[in-house]
mmCIF file of C-alpha atoms in Angstrom:
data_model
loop_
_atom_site.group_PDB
_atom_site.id
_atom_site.type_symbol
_atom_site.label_atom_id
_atom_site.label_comp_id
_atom_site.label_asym_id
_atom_site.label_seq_id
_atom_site.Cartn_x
_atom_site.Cartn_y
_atom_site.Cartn_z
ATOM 1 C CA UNK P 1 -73.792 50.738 2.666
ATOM 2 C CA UNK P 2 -71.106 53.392 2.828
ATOM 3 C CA UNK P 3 -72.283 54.027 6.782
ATOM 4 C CA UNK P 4 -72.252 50.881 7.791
ATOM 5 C CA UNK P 5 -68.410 50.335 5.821
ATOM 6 C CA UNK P 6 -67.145 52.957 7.324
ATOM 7 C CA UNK P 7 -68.490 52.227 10.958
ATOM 8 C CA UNK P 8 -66.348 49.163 10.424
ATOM 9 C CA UNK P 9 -63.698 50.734 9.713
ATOM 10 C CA UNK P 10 -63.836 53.008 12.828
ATOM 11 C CA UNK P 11 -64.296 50.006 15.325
ATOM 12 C CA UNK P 12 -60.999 48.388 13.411
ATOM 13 C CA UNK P 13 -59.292 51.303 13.821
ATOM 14 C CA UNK P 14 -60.383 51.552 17.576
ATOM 15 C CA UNK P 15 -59.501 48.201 18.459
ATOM 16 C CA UNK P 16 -55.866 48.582 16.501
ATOM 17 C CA UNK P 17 -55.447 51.553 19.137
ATOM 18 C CA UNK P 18 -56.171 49.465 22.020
ATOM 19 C CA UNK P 19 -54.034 46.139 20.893
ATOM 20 C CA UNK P 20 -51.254 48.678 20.330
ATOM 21 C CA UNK P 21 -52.000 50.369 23.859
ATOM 22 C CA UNK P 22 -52.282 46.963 25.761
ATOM 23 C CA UNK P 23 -49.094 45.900 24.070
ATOM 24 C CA UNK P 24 -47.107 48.901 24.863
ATOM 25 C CA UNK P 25 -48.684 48.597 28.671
ATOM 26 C CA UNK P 26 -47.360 44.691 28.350
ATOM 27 C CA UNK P 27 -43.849 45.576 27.506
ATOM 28 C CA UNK P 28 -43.751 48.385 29.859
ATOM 29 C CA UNK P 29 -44.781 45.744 32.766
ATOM 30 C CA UNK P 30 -42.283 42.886 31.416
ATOM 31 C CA UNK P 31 -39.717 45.637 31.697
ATOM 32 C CA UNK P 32 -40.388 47.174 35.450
ATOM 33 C CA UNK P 33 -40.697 43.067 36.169
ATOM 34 C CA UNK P 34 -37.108 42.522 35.352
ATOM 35 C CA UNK P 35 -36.049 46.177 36.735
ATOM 36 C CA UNK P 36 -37.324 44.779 39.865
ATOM 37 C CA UNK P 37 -36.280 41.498 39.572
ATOM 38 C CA UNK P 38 -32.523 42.839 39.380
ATOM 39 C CA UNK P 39 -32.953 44.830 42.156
ATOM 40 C CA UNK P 40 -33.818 42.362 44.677
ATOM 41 C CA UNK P 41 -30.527 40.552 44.123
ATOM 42 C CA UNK P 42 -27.949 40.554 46.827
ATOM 43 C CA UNK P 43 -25.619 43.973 46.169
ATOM 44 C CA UNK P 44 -22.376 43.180 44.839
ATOM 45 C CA UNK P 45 -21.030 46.536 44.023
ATOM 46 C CA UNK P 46 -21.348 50.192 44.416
ATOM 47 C CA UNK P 47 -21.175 53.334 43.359
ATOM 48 C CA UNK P 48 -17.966 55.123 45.397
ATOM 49 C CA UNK P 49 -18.684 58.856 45.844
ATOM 50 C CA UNK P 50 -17.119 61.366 47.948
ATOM 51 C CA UNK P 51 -18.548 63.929 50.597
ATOM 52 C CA UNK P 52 -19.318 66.267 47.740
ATOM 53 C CA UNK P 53 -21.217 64.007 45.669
ATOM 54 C CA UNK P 54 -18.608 63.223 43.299
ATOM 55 C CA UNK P 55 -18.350 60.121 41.311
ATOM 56 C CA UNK P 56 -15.347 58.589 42.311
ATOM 57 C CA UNK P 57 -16.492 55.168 40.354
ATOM 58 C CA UNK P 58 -19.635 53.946 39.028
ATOM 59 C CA UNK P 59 -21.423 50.635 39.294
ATOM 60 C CA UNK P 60 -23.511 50.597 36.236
ATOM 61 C CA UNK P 61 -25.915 48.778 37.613
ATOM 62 C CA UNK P 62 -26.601 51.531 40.632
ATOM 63 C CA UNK P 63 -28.939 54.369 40.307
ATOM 64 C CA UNK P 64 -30.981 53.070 37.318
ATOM 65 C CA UNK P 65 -34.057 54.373 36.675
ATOM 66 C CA UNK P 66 -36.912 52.054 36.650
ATOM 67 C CA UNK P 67 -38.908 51.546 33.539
ATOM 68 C CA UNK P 68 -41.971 53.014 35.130
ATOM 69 C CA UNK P 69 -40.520 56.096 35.918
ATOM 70 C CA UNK P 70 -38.266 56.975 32.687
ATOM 71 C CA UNK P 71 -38.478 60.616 31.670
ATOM 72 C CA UNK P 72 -40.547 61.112 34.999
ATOM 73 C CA UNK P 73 -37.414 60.966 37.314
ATOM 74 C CA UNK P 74 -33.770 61.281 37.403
ATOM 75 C CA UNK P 75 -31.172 60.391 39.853
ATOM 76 C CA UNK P 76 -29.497 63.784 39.649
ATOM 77 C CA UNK P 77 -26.782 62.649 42.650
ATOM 78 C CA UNK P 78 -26.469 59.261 43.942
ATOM 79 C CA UNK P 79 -25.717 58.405 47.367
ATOM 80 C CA UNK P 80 -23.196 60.097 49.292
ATOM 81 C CA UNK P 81 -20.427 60.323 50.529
ATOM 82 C CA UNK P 82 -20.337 56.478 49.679
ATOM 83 C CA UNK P 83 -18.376 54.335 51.444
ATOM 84 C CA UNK P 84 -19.148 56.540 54.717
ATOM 85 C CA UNK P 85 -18.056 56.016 58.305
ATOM 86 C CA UNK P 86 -20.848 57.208 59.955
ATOM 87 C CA UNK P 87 -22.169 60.401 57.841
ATOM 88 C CA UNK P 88 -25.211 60.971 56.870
ATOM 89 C CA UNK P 89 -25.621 59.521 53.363
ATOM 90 C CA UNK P 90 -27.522 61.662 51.038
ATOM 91 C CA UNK P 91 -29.186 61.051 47.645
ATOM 92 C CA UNK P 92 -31.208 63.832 45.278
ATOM 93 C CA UNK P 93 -33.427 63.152 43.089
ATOM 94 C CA UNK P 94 -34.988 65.413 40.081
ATOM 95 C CA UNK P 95 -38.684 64.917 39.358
ATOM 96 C CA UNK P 96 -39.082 66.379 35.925
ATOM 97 C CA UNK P 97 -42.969 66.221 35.194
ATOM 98 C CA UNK P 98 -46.085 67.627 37.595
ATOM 99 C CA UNK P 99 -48.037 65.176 39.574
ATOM 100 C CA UNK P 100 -46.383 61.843 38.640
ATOM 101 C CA UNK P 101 -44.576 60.834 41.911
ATOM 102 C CA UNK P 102 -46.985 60.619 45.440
ATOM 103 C CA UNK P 103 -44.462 60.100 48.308
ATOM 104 C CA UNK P 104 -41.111 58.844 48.048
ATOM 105 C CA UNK P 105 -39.563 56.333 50.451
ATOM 106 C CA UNK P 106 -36.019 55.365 51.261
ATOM 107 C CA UNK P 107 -35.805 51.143 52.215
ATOM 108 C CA UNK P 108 -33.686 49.028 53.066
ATOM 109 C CA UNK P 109 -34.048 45.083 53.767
ATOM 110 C CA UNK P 110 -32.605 43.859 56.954
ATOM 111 C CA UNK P 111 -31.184 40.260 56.036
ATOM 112 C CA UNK P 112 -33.778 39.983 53.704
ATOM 113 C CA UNK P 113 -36.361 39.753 56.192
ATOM 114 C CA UNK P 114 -38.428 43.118 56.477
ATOM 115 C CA UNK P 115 -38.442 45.992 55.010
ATOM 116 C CA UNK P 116 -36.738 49.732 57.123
ATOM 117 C CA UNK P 117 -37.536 52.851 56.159
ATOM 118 C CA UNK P 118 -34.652 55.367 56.181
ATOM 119 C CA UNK P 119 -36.052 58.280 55.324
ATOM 120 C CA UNK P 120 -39.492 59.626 53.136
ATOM 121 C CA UNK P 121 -41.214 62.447 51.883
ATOM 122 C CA UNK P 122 -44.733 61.990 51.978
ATOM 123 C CA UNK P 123 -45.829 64.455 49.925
ATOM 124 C CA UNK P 124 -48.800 64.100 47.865
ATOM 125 C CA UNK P 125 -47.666 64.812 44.727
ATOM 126 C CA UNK P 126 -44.070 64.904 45.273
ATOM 127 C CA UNK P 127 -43.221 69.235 43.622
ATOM 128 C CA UNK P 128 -41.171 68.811 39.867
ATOM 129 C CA UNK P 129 -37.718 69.822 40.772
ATOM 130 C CA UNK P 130 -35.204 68.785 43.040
ATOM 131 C CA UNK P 131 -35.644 66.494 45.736
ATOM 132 C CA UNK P 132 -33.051 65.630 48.501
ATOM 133 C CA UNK P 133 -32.991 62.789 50.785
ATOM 134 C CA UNK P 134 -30.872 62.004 53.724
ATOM 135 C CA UNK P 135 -30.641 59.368 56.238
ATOM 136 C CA UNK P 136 -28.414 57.739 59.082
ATOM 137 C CA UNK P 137 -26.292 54.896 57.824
ATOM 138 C CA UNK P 138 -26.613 53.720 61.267
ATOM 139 C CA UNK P 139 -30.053 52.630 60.132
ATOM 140 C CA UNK P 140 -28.157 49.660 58.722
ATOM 141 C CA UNK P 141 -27.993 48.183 61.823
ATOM 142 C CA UNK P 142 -30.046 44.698 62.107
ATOM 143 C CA UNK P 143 -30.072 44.309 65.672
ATOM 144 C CA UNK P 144 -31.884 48.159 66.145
ATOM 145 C CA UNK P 145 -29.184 49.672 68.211
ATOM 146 C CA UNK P 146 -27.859 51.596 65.430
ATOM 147 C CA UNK P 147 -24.037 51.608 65.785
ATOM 148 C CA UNK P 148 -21.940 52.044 62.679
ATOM 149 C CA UNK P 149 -20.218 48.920 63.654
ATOM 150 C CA UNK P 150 -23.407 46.905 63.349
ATOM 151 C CA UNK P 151 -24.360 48.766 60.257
ATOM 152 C CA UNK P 152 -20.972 47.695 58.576
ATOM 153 C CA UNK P 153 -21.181 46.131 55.019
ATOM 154 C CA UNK P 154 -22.522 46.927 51.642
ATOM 155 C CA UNK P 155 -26.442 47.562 51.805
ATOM 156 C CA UNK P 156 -29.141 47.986 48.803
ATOM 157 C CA UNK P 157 -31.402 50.713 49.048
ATOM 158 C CA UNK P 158 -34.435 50.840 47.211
ATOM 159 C CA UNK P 159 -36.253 54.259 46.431
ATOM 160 C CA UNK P 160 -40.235 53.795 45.831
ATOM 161 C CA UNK P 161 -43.339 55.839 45.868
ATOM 162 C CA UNK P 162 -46.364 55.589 48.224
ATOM 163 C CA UNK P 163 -47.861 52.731 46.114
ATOM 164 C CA UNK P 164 -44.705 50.629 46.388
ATOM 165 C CA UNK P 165 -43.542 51.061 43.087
ATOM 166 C CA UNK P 166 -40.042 50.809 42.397
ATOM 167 C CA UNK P 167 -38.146 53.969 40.865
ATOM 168 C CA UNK P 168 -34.040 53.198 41.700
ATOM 169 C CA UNK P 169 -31.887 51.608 43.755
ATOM 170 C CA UNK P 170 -28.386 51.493 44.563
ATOM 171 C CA UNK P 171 -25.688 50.123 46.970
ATOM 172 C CA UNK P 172 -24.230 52.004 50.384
ATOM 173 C CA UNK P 173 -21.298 51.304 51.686
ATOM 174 C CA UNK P 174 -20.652 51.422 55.037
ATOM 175 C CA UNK P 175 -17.214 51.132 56.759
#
């Protein structure tokens, strides 16, 4: 009688673990859902930074960390130099933990049609420490010329790893 008690007790106490670990799972998805679902707005902002990587002024709503990948990665210096004029726009990363990012990728949308790649690291995992990215802002350019006058205007780029999951994005500037 005591067995068979405490047996239940162990398979309550087993499925309390799961209901709490498929509810933490839940909130963690309804959380990168809206992440992403902000991020595929239309940019209205951005964060200005000069050719040092100095934060001139900050749109909150740049270089946020998605849900998915808090305490995993920072954004240790957003793009810059932001606006630029034909630089190369650079942004670093810090991956803090071993093994959790495999690839990165640098996108943009051009008018919202398909998806550019503007730079990427491909390595499988991505090393813990500091990781820096740089690309053309030319790459702006929707008719594939790349001139910095066809690149002009206030872009969203959107940082993901090799499975397409979302980790920041933020708005470039160019003038």
């Amino acid at each position: 009688m005591i067995s068979v008690f405490i047996k239940k007790k162990a398979r309550l106490a087993a499925l309390g673990a799961v209901l709490i670990l498929l509810v933490s799972c839940s909130s963690t998805d309804d959380a990168q859902r809206e992440f992403e679902d902000e991020a595929f707005r239309l940019p209205n902002n951005f964060t200005e930074t000069d050719a040092s990587g100095n934060i001139i002024s900050e749109d909150p709503n740049d270089w946020r960390v998605s849900p998915l990948f808090s305490g995993v990665v920072e954004v240790n210096q957003p793009a810059y130099p932001n606006p630029t004029t034909g630089q190369n726009v650079r942004i670093e990363l810090l991956v803090l933990s071993l093994n959790p990012v495999n690839g990165i990728y640098v996108r943009t949308y051009i008018e919202n049609q398909f998806a550019r790649t503007l730079t990427f690291d491909e390595r499988v995992p991505v090393p813990q420490g500091f990781i820096s990215l740089e690309f053309d802002p030319r790459l702006f350019d929707p008719s594939g010329s790349n001139t910095i006058s066809g690149a002009r205007g206030l872009h969203r780029v959107y940082i993901f790893d090799n499975r397409q999951n979302l980790i920041t994005y933020g708005d470039v500037k160019v003038e």
